[in-house]
Amino acid sequence: MINTAIICMILGGLCIVLGAVLEKNRVAHLKYGGRTDGTVAQIVNGNPDSGYYYPVVTFYAGGRLYREKSRAGNSNPHYYRVNDKVRIKYREEDPTDFYIEETAQKMSRSRKLYYAGFLLILIGGIIYVTGQVNLGMR
């Protein structure tokens, strides 16, 4: 019973650390203040040996039309399709520095891990305390 509590608390701590790392990564993307909608114009193979495919996206920023290849690729050529509508976040000083914004649900993954970590620590603490109480009653 006590081993279960300790394992639960250790997993909770790991979740908190992982959540904090993911949150730091998410905050790093805040320099991208511009947001717009874009359209996938084509899918290109970045390097024939790599097997990664990159969407080429068209979007308007600052009154100008951009057609840029995303830096983030995927090994699945069907992850994006031509004419898919995507949400773009870009740096206002340089709209060619952009990324395709994932859904808000994926962006909040760090917070979910963070809260799950606290919950695991709480559950582990409860298991530990009830285990100690049960040992004291024997």
Short mmCIF file of C-alpha atoms in Angstrom, two decimals:
data_model
loop_
_atom_site.label_atom_id
_atom_site.label_comp_id
_atom_site.label_asym_id
_atom_site.label_seq_id
_atom_site.Cartn_x
_atom_site.Cartn_y
_atom_site.Cartn_z
CA MET A 1 0.00 0.00 0.00
CA ILE A 2 2.78 2.43 0.93
CA ASN A 3 4.77 1.46 -2.17
CA THR A 4 1.73 2.33 -4.29
CA ALA A 5 1.54 5.73 -2.60
CA ILE A 6 5.21 6.46 -3.23
CA ILE A 7 4.98 5.39 -6.88
CA CYS A 8 1.89 7.56 -7.29
CA MET A 9 3.65 10.58 -5.82
CA ILE A 10 6.76 10.03 -7.95
CA LEU A 11 4.61 9.81 -11.10
CA GLY A 12 2.84 12.97 -9.99
CA GLY A 13 6.15 14.77 -9.63
CA LEU A 14 7.24 13.62 -13.08
CA CYS A 15 3.95 14.86 -14.56
CA ILE A 16 4.48 18.26 -12.95
CA VAL A 17 8.02 18.52 -14.31
CA LEU A 18 6.93 17.43 -17.80
CA GLY A 19 3.99 19.85 -17.69
CA ALA A 20 6.32 22.70 -16.70
CA VAL A 21 8.70 21.88 -19.57
CA LEU A 22 5.83 21.80 -22.07
CA GLU A 23 4.45 25.06 -20.69
CA LYS A 24 7.86 26.71 -21.09
CA ASN A 25 7.93 25.53 -24.70
CA ARG A 26 4.42 26.91 -25.24
CA VAL A 27 5.35 30.28 -23.76
CA ALA A 28 8.33 30.43 -26.13
CA HIS A 29 5.82 30.58 -28.98
CA LEU A 30 4.27 33.77 -27.58
CA LYS A 31 6.69 35.86 -29.64
CA TYR A 32 4.41 35.01 -32.54
CA GLY A 33 1.82 37.74 -32.01
CA GLY A 34 0.17 37.75 -35.44
CA ARG A 35 -2.65 35.35 -36.22
CA THR A 36 -4.43 34.66 -39.45
CA ASP A 37 -6.09 31.89 -41.42
CA GLY A 38 -4.23 30.17 -44.20
CA THR A 39 -4.75 27.51 -46.83
CA VAL A 40 -2.50 24.56 -47.62
CA ALA A 41 -1.50 25.13 -51.25
CA GLN A 42 0.62 22.02 -51.72
CA ILE A 43 2.56 19.32 -49.91
CA VAL A 44 6.26 19.06 -50.69
CA ASN A 45 8.81 16.41 -49.86
CA GLY A 46 11.57 18.21 -47.99
CA ASN A 47 14.31 15.75 -48.83
CA PRO A 48 13.77 12.49 -50.73
CA ASP A 49 15.84 10.62 -48.14
CA SER A 50 14.07 12.07 -45.08
CA GLY A 51 10.53 10.92 -45.81
CA TYR A 52 9.15 14.12 -44.29
CA TYR A 53 6.49 16.18 -46.00
CA TYR A 54 5.95 19.88 -45.49
CA PRO A 55 2.83 21.92 -46.18
CA VAL A 56 3.20 25.03 -48.30
CA VAL A 57 0.74 27.54 -46.90
CA THR A 58 -0.71 30.73 -48.37
CA PHE A 59 -1.88 33.41 -45.97
CA TYR A 60 -2.35 37.16 -45.70
CA ALA A 61 -0.35 39.14 -43.17
CA GLY A 62 0.03 42.89 -43.05
CA GLY A 63 -2.00 43.30 -46.24
CA ARG A 64 0.37 41.07 -48.21
CA LEU A 65 -0.06 37.53 -49.53
CA TYR A 66 2.58 35.01 -48.45
CA ARG A 67 3.24 31.53 -49.82
CA GLU A 68 5.67 29.81 -47.50
CA LYS A 69 6.79 26.29 -46.66
CA SER A 70 6.21 25.36 -43.04
CA ARG A 71 9.31 24.40 -41.05
CA ALA A 72 7.39 21.68 -39.25
CA GLY A 73 7.10 18.54 -41.30
CA ASN A 74 5.37 15.24 -40.78
CA SER A 75 6.27 11.76 -41.94
CA ASN A 76 2.65 11.22 -42.93
CA PRO A 77 2.05 12.92 -46.30
CA HIS A 78 -1.69 12.99 -45.56
CA TYR A 79 -1.42 14.89 -42.24
CA TYR A 80 -2.33 18.01 -44.20
CA ARG A 81 -4.21 18.04 -47.48
CA VAL A 82 -4.27 20.62 -50.24
CA ASN A 83 -6.98 23.24 -49.53
CA ASP A 84 -7.03 22.46 -45.79
CA LYS A 85 -7.77 25.59 -43.77
CA VAL A 86 -5.20 26.13 -41.03
CA ARG A 87 -4.62 28.72 -38.33
CA ILE A 88 -1.30 30.54 -38.67
CA LYS A 89 0.69 32.31 -35.95
CA TYR A 90 3.45 34.53 -37.25
CA ARG A 91 5.95 37.09 -36.06
CA GLU A 92 4.60 40.51 -36.93
CA GLU A 93 8.07 41.83 -37.81
CA ASP A 94 8.67 38.92 -40.21
CA PRO A 95 5.57 36.99 -41.32
CA THR A 96 7.76 34.40 -43.06
CA ASP A 97 8.64 33.22 -39.53
CA PHE A 98 5.42 31.36 -38.75
CA TYR A 99 4.00 28.09 -37.56
CA ILE A 100 0.72 26.28 -38.01
CA GLU A 101 -1.17 26.56 -34.77
CA GLU A 102 -2.50 23.32 -33.42
CA THR A 103 -5.84 23.29 -31.71
CA ALA A 104 -6.17 24.88 -28.29
CA GLN A 105 -6.73 21.40 -26.90
CA LYS A 106 -3.24 20.32 -27.93
CA MET A 107 -1.73 23.54 -26.63
CA SER A 108 -3.22 22.96 -23.18
CA ARG A 109 -1.62 19.52 -22.89
CA SER A 110 0.99 21.03 -20.57
CA ARG A 111 -1.64 22.25 -18.14
CA LYS A 112 -3.42 18.90 -18.16
CA LEU A 113 -0.17 17.14 -17.26
CA TYR A 114 0.57 19.72 -14.59
CA TYR A 115 -2.81 19.27 -12.91
CA ALA A 116 -2.68 15.48 -13.31
CA GLY A 117 0.65 15.56 -11.47
CA PHE A 118 -0.86 17.40 -8.52
CA LEU A 119 -3.80 15.01 -8.52
CA LEU A 120 -1.46 11.99 -8.48
CA ILE A 121 0.51 13.47 -5.60
CA LEU A 122 -2.72 14.11 -3.70
CA ILE A 123 -3.96 10.56 -4.33
CA GLY A 124 -0.56 9.15 -3.35
CA GLY A 125 -0.62 11.21 -0.16
CA ILE A 126 -4.11 9.96 0.71
CA ILE A 127 -3.08 6.35 0.07
CA TYR A 128 0.03 6.88 2.19
CA VAL A 129 -1.88 8.42 5.10
CA THR A 130 -4.63 5.77 5.04
CA GLY A 131 -1.93 3.08 4.86
CA GLN A 132 -0.20 4.54 7.91
CA VAL A 133 -3.51 4.78 9.79
CA ASN A 134 -4.32 1.15 8.95
CA LEU A 135 -0.88 0.05 10.15
CA GLY A 136 -1.40 1.96 13.41
CA MET A 137 -4.75 0.24 14.05
CA ARG A 138 -3.26 -3.24 13.86
#
